Each structure stands twice: as C-alpha cells, then as structure tokens.
Short mmCIF file of C-alpha atoms in Angstrom, two decimals:
data_model
loop_
_atom_site.label_atom_id
_atom_site.label_comp_id
_atom_site.label_asym_id
_atom_site.label_seq_id
_atom_site.Cartn_x
_atom_site.Cartn_y
_atom_site.Cartn_z
CA MET A 1 105.83 116.95 100.61
CA SER A 2 103.49 117.01 97.63
CA LEU A 3 100.30 115.02 97.25
CA ARG A 4 99.94 113.16 93.96
CA PRO A 5 96.79 114.19 92.11
CA THR A 6 94.36 111.54 90.92
CA LEU A 7 94.55 111.74 87.13
CA GLU A 8 91.97 109.06 86.45
CA THR A 9 89.75 106.50 88.14
CA ARG A 10 88.37 103.71 85.97
CA LYS A 11 86.93 100.23 86.23
CA ALA A 12 88.81 97.20 84.95
CA LEU A 13 87.05 95.86 81.86
CA PRO A 14 85.99 92.24 81.33
CA THR A 15 87.93 90.44 78.59
CA MET A 16 89.03 86.96 77.60
CA GLU A 17 92.59 85.66 77.21
CA GLY A 18 94.47 82.41 76.72
CA ALA A 19 92.21 79.48 75.81
CA GLY A 20 89.10 81.25 77.09
CA VAL A 21 89.96 82.57 80.56
CA LYS A 22 87.56 85.29 81.70
CA LEU A 23 89.37 88.14 83.47
CA HIS A 24 89.30 91.90 84.00
CA ARG A 25 91.94 94.17 82.46
CA ALA A 26 92.78 97.41 84.25
CA PHE A 27 95.05 98.59 81.43
CA GLY A 28 96.92 97.21 78.45
CA PHE A 29 97.18 97.45 74.65
CA GLN A 30 96.44 101.18 74.76
CA ASP A 31 98.88 104.06 75.27
CA PRO A 32 102.09 102.43 76.59
CA SER A 33 103.42 105.78 77.84
CA GLU A 34 100.45 106.19 80.20
CA LEU A 35 101.91 104.03 82.98
CA ASP A 36 105.46 103.49 81.63
CA PRO A 37 107.30 101.21 82.60
CA PHE A 38 104.13 99.08 83.03
CA LEU A 39 102.32 97.79 79.98
CA LEU A 40 99.42 95.66 81.18
CA PHE A 41 97.60 94.65 84.36
CA ASP A 42 95.11 91.78 84.56
CA ASP A 43 92.90 90.66 87.45
CA PHE A 44 91.99 87.00 86.94
CA ARG A 45 89.29 86.25 89.50
CA ASN A 46 86.61 83.63 89.02
CA GLU A 47 84.17 81.61 91.08
CA ARG A 48 83.37 79.13 88.27
CA PRO A 49 86.08 76.66 87.15
CA GLU A 50 84.72 76.64 83.58
CA ASP A 51 85.75 80.32 83.35
CA TYR A 52 89.45 79.65 83.97
CA LEU A 53 90.42 75.95 83.73
CA ARG A 54 91.36 76.13 80.03
CA GLY A 55 94.15 78.44 81.15
CA PHE A 56 96.97 79.95 79.15
CA PRO A 57 98.55 77.19 77.02
CA TRP A 58 102.03 77.49 75.48
CA HIS A 59 102.69 80.99 74.14
CA PRO A 60 105.75 83.18 73.47
CA HIS A 61 107.06 86.31 75.18
CA ARG A 62 109.94 88.59 74.27
CA GLY A 63 111.09 91.98 75.54
CA ILE A 64 109.12 92.12 78.81
CA GLU A 65 108.97 90.90 82.39
CA THR A 66 105.86 89.55 84.09
CA ILE A 67 104.97 89.48 87.79
CA THR A 68 102.23 87.00 88.74
CA TYR A 69 100.71 87.24 92.24
CA VAL A 70 98.26 84.53 93.35
CA LEU A 71 95.72 85.21 96.11
CA SER A 72 93.66 82.01 95.98
CA GLY A 73 93.79 78.78 94.02
CA THR A 74 96.96 77.64 92.23
CA VAL A 75 98.74 78.20 88.94
CA GLU A 76 100.86 75.43 87.41
CA HIS A 77 103.54 76.77 85.09
CA GLY A 78 106.15 75.45 82.72
CA ASP A 79 108.58 77.10 80.30
CA SER A 80 111.08 76.45 77.55
CA LEU A 81 113.96 76.62 80.05
CA GLY A 82 112.64 73.41 81.57
CA ASN A 83 111.25 75.09 84.68
CA THR A 84 108.03 73.75 86.15
CA GLY A 85 106.23 74.51 89.38
CA THR A 86 103.04 75.50 91.12
CA LEU A 87 102.18 78.92 92.53
CA GLY A 88 99.85 78.75 95.54
CA ALA A 89 97.92 81.35 97.51
CA GLY A 90 100.21 84.25 98.42
CA ASP A 91 103.00 83.18 96.04
CA VAL A 92 104.67 85.37 93.41
CA GLN A 93 106.48 84.58 90.17
CA TRP A 94 108.73 87.00 88.35
CA MET A 95 109.59 85.99 84.78
CA THR A 96 112.03 87.82 82.51
CA ALA A 97 111.21 86.88 78.93
CA GLY A 98 114.22 88.75 77.53
CA SER A 99 115.29 87.33 74.15
CA GLY A 100 112.43 84.88 74.13
CA ILE A 101 110.65 82.26 76.17
CA MET A 102 107.73 79.90 75.63
CA HIS A 103 105.62 79.19 78.67
CA GLN A 104 102.23 78.10 79.87
CA GLU A 105 100.16 78.94 82.94
CA MET A 106 97.30 76.67 83.95
CA PRO A 107 95.11 77.89 86.86
CA ALA A 108 93.23 75.64 89.27
CA GLY A 109 90.78 76.74 91.95
CA ASN A 110 90.82 76.25 95.70
CA ALA A 111 88.52 73.78 97.49
CA ALA A 112 85.56 76.09 96.81
CA GLY A 113 86.46 76.41 93.12
CA GLN A 114 87.67 80.00 93.46
CA MET A 115 90.67 81.38 91.57
CA HIS A 116 92.17 84.83 92.06
CA GLY A 117 95.43 86.40 91.00
CA PHE A 118 97.04 89.30 89.19
CA GLN A 119 99.54 89.62 86.36
CA LEU A 120 101.56 92.76 85.71
CA TRP A 121 103.74 93.29 82.64
CA GLY A 122 106.85 95.44 83.01
CA ASN A 123 108.68 96.70 79.94
CA LEU A 124 112.40 96.04 79.38
CA PRO A 125 114.71 98.83 78.16
CA SER A 126 116.35 98.36 74.76
CA SER A 127 119.62 97.35 76.46
CA LEU A 128 117.88 94.34 78.06
CA LYS A 129 115.33 93.34 75.42
CA MET A 130 117.49 90.42 74.30
CA THR A 131 118.86 89.42 77.71
CA ALA A 132 118.84 85.75 78.70
CA PRO A 133 115.42 84.57 79.98
CA ARG A 134 115.11 83.79 83.69
CA TYR A 135 112.50 83.43 86.36
CA GLN A 136 112.05 83.37 90.12
CA ASP A 137 109.32 81.80 92.25
CA VAL A 138 108.76 83.31 95.69
CA LYS A 139 106.66 81.64 98.39
CA GLY A 140 104.11 83.75 100.23
CA SER A 141 105.86 82.93 103.51
CA GLU A 142 108.93 84.81 102.24
CA ILE A 143 107.02 88.06 101.64
CA PRO A 144 107.39 90.42 104.62
CA GLU A 145 104.30 92.05 106.10
CA VAL A 146 104.37 95.28 108.10
CA ILE A 147 101.51 96.05 110.50
CA ASP A 148 101.02 99.62 111.75
CA ASP A 149 99.42 100.66 115.05
CA ASP A 150 96.15 101.64 113.34
CA GLY A 151 95.76 98.15 111.83
CA THR A 152 97.11 99.01 108.37
CA ARG A 153 98.87 95.98 106.87
CA VAL A 154 101.32 96.11 103.97
CA LYS A 155 102.87 93.11 102.20
CA VAL A 156 106.10 94.21 100.53
CA ILE A 157 106.38 92.12 97.36
CA VAL A 158 108.94 94.20 95.48
CA GLY A 159 111.00 97.18 96.61
CA GLU A 160 111.46 98.78 100.02
CA PHE A 161 108.75 100.06 102.34
CA TRP A 162 108.60 100.90 106.06
CA GLY A 163 112.00 99.29 106.66
CA LYS A 164 111.21 96.02 104.86
CA THR A 165 112.49 94.82 101.48
CA GLY A 166 110.48 92.54 99.21
CA PRO A 167 112.05 89.23 98.14
CA VAL A 168 111.56 89.76 94.39
CA ASP A 169 114.47 91.73 92.94
CA GLY A 170 116.43 92.33 89.75
CA ILE A 171 113.45 93.71 87.81
CA ALA A 172 114.50 96.30 85.23
CA ALA A 173 111.56 98.62 85.97
CA ASP A 174 112.76 98.76 89.61
CA PRO A 175 109.17 98.68 90.84
CA GLN A 176 107.64 99.03 94.25
CA TYR A 177 104.77 96.52 94.53
CA LEU A 178 102.72 96.62 97.73
CA ASP A 179 99.59 94.74 98.84
CA VAL A 180 97.88 97.15 101.25
CA PHE A 181 94.97 96.77 103.68
CA VAL A 182 93.63 99.88 105.45
CA PRO A 183 90.93 99.33 108.13
CA ALA A 184 87.49 100.92 108.02
CA GLY A 185 87.52 104.68 108.38
CA VAL A 186 91.31 104.99 108.63
CA LYS A 187 93.07 107.71 106.64
CA LYS A 188 96.60 106.79 105.58
CA THR A 189 99.41 108.42 103.63
CA PHE A 190 102.02 106.43 101.69
CA LYS A 191 105.30 107.79 100.35
CA ILE A 192 106.20 107.18 96.70
CA ASP A 193 109.40 108.26 94.96
CA THR A 194 108.69 111.45 93.02
CA TYR A 195 110.28 110.12 89.83
CA ARG A 196 108.07 107.03 89.57
CA ARG A 197 104.81 106.51 87.74
CA ALA A 198 102.24 105.11 90.13
CA PHE A 199 98.82 103.51 90.27
CA ALA A 200 96.56 101.78 92.78
CA TYR A 201 94.23 98.88 92.08
CA ILE A 202 91.36 98.34 94.54
CA PHE A 203 90.19 94.72 94.78
CA GLU A 204 88.40 94.51 98.14
CA GLY A 205 86.28 97.03 100.02
CA SER A 206 86.21 100.67 99.00
CA ALA A 207 88.11 103.92 99.48
CA ALA A 208 88.67 107.45 98.27
CA PHE A 209 92.10 108.76 97.30
CA ALA A 210 92.85 112.38 98.08
CA ASP A 211 93.21 114.65 95.09
CA ALA A 212 95.62 117.57 95.25
CA SER A 213 93.12 119.65 93.30
CA ALA A 214 90.21 118.99 95.68
CA PRO A 215 89.27 121.81 98.07
CA SER A 216 91.15 121.26 101.35
CA GLY A 217 91.58 117.58 100.40
CA VAL A 218 88.37 116.66 102.23
CA LEU A 219 87.59 112.98 101.74
CA LEU A 220 85.27 112.02 104.51
CA GLU A 221 81.97 113.23 105.94
CA LYS A 222 80.45 111.67 109.08
CA GLU A 223 76.80 112.00 109.85
CA VAL A 224 76.32 113.98 113.04
CA ALA A 225 73.69 111.65 114.44
CA GLY A 226 75.26 108.29 113.68
CA GLU A 227 78.22 106.18 112.69
CA GLU A 228 77.44 105.78 109.02
CA VAL A 229 80.19 107.09 106.76
CA ASN A 230 79.66 108.75 103.40
CA ILE A 231 82.74 109.10 101.26
CA ARG A 232 82.88 111.38 98.26
CA ASP A 233 83.94 109.69 95.03
CA LEU A 234 84.13 106.30 96.71
CA SER A 235 85.90 103.72 94.55
CA GLY A 236 85.36 100.01 94.99
CA ASN A 237 86.17 96.57 93.64
CA ARG A 238 88.23 96.32 90.42
CA THR A 239 89.03 100.05 90.24
CA LEU A 240 92.27 101.47 88.82
CA VAL A 241 93.45 104.80 90.22
CA ARG A 242 96.16 106.52 88.17
CA PHE A 243 98.23 109.19 89.93
CA GLY A 244 100.10 112.26 88.70
CA THR A 245 103.46 113.45 90.02
CA GLY A 246 104.23 113.99 93.70
CA ASP A 247 105.81 112.07 96.54
CA GLU A 248 102.83 110.73 98.49
CA VAL A 249 99.29 109.41 98.13
CA THR A 250 96.58 109.60 100.78
CA VAL A 251 93.74 107.10 101.03
CA GLN A 252 90.60 107.14 103.16
CA ALA A 253 89.20 103.65 103.71
CA GLY A 254 85.47 103.09 103.34
CA PRO A 255 83.07 101.55 105.91
CA GLU A 256 84.38 98.00 105.37
CA GLY A 257 88.05 98.92 104.92
CA VAL A 258 89.96 98.60 101.66
CA ARG A 259 92.58 96.31 100.14
CA PHE A 260 94.51 97.48 97.13
CA LEU A 261 97.78 97.09 95.27
CA LEU A 262 100.01 100.18 95.22
CA ILE A 263 102.50 99.89 92.38
CA SER A 264 105.11 102.32 91.07
CA GLY A 265 108.12 102.16 88.78
CA ALA A 266 110.75 104.26 87.03
CA PRO A 267 109.67 105.16 83.48
CA ILE A 268 111.86 103.82 80.65
CA GLN A 269 110.79 106.48 78.10
CA GLU A 270 111.66 104.55 74.95
CA PRO A 271 109.67 103.81 71.78
CA VAL A 272 107.35 100.80 72.03
CA ALA A 273 106.54 98.39 69.20
CA TRP A 274 103.98 95.94 70.55
CA HIS A 275 102.24 92.89 69.17
CA GLY A 276 100.47 90.65 71.69
CA PRO A 277 103.02 89.04 74.03
CA ILE A 278 106.03 90.57 72.23
CA VAL A 279 107.18 94.11 73.02
CA MET A 280 110.17 95.63 71.22
CA ASN A 281 111.38 99.16 70.36
CA THR A 282 110.94 99.16 66.58
CA GLN A 283 108.70 97.58 63.96
CA ALA A 284 111.78 95.96 62.42
CA GLU A 285 112.56 94.21 65.73
CA LEU A 286 108.92 93.12 65.98
CA MET A 287 109.03 91.69 62.46
CA GLN A 288 112.26 89.86 63.31
CA ALA A 289 110.57 88.31 66.35
CA MET A 290 107.69 87.09 64.18
CA GLN A 291 110.15 85.65 61.67
CA ASP A 292 112.03 83.93 64.50
CA LEU A 293 108.76 82.36 65.64
CA ARG A 294 108.03 81.09 62.14
CA ASN A 295 111.46 79.61 61.47
CA GLY A 296 112.03 78.08 64.91
CA THR A 297 114.82 80.40 66.13
CA PHE A 298 112.75 82.34 68.69
CA ILE A 299 114.31 80.47 71.63
CA ARG A 300 118.02 81.30 71.79
CA PRO A 301 120.50 78.68 73.00
CA ALA A 302 121.87 79.30 76.50
CA HIS A 303 125.39 80.68 76.60
#
C-alpha cells in the first residue's frame, strides 16, 4: 500500500457565475491537466437569496458532463431535450452535454433561505464529444450510505465503495464520488485506485490529510493535561486538497469532525480546447461550436 502525498491545499475562491450567483470555485479555467478528467468544481452556498435567486439562465454546453449535488434548498432545471424537474436536498443530477445542449438551473433556498450544492465538470474523450445528450436525476433516497463502527459515514454517489455501488453510472470519466463524514478525532484511511487522479473538498469541520513526505506521517498531537486537540496543518471549510499518486489517503478529523467530498477519476490525457461552457479537443472544433451557436445548428436533431 502507498499513501498518496498531498500535492497542494488551497482555498476555494469567491467568484460570480450565471446571472449573478455568488459561489466559490475550487478549480476551473486553469490547467486542465491538473485534475484530468475533471475540469471545474464549484461550491454554491449562500445564506442570502439575493446572492443566488437570479440563477443560471439558458446557456449552452458541449463536450462535457456535469454532476450537480444539492445539499440544501432546491434547483429547478430545464433543457433543450424537453426535460424539466427539481433537485431537492440530497439529490444528484448527471448531465451529458455531448454534441450540445441548452439548459438552465434556477436555485431556490430552503425555509431558512439557505442554498447549498456542488457542481463538478467531467471532460469527455474525443470519441464521445459529439455523443447524443442525456441526463439522469437521482433522488437522495436512492444513494446508499455506509456507516462504519467508528461512526464514519460515506454516501456513495458514483462508483463502488465498501461493498456499495452509487446509483449514478455511465459517466465517461468513470469517477468515484463520495460524501464522507469522519467523527471528531478519528483517523481513517480510504482506498483509491492507483491510476486515478484524486482530490478532496472539505466543506464542514476540519481535518488534516496525511502526507507521504511528512516525518512518520504524524498528524495529531494531544495535550497531556487535557482533551483539546491540536492538528498540524489543519484544513477547514471550502478547502481543496489535491493528491499525488498512490492507492490510499489518510485523514485525521479535527475537534468537531469533518465532512468532505472524496472524488477520483481516470485521466483522459487528450488536448483540451476550452471556451466557457464548451470543451473540445482542438481550436477548430471550438470555432465550429461557436459557429453552430450563431447559425442555430448547435442542437443536433435526435436520431
């Protein structure tokens, strides 16, 4: 077994998208090889309706897949295939843009006005860039949760983990997407396929991830006279942790426990030509997509 080193720990940065939605971006529009096959990860979390209600009106996508995971509030969606629906707390939507789709996503808060969710973009290989668009909504009740003896809880959204298989499938990046809670003070190791790129995103509590280069992998120090815990390099809310190669990651939960997403996928390793919501392999393909948008041929007829 080999522990994955922590290559980088960084905070998600505040930005604005759609018609003025305030969110935090953990990565995106930078080096697409960094977390290949993943292109972008947004954390849209707001307490004030005026920061999100304008939403994400009609916009195009081509050449990617998106996974939207809602924790609180709702997201109403519609697309050019004629699909409409509402994602509630705990629900997931997987959308394959393929050859081209127009869609909109309009968030609404819960009774307290709070809205929280995540969107992950997965790249499509060249062989699937122009595949037929499709989507899948999954209710939170369909997502299996595994609870370990030490209180660790893992929701398996995509992929296989601890004998459970997530309900979202057919994604080209073949990801593993886990929602993990580790109780206060618990140290836990999670297996990840060696050939996958992997990252964690902390969104509640705090934790330290073991680094293969750290002396003896020490993460935790307890004060001799009391219960207070001091953790070296403690990472908290809205923190991205990017891992190197190996087949496991080890996390030490902080004093209030930690909840994070643990996501990995098989790299595609192809050229990326990227403009906003359209991701192709070459500039010529990107220019063709723009031309299709201008002349009304972006949406292909169903076969």
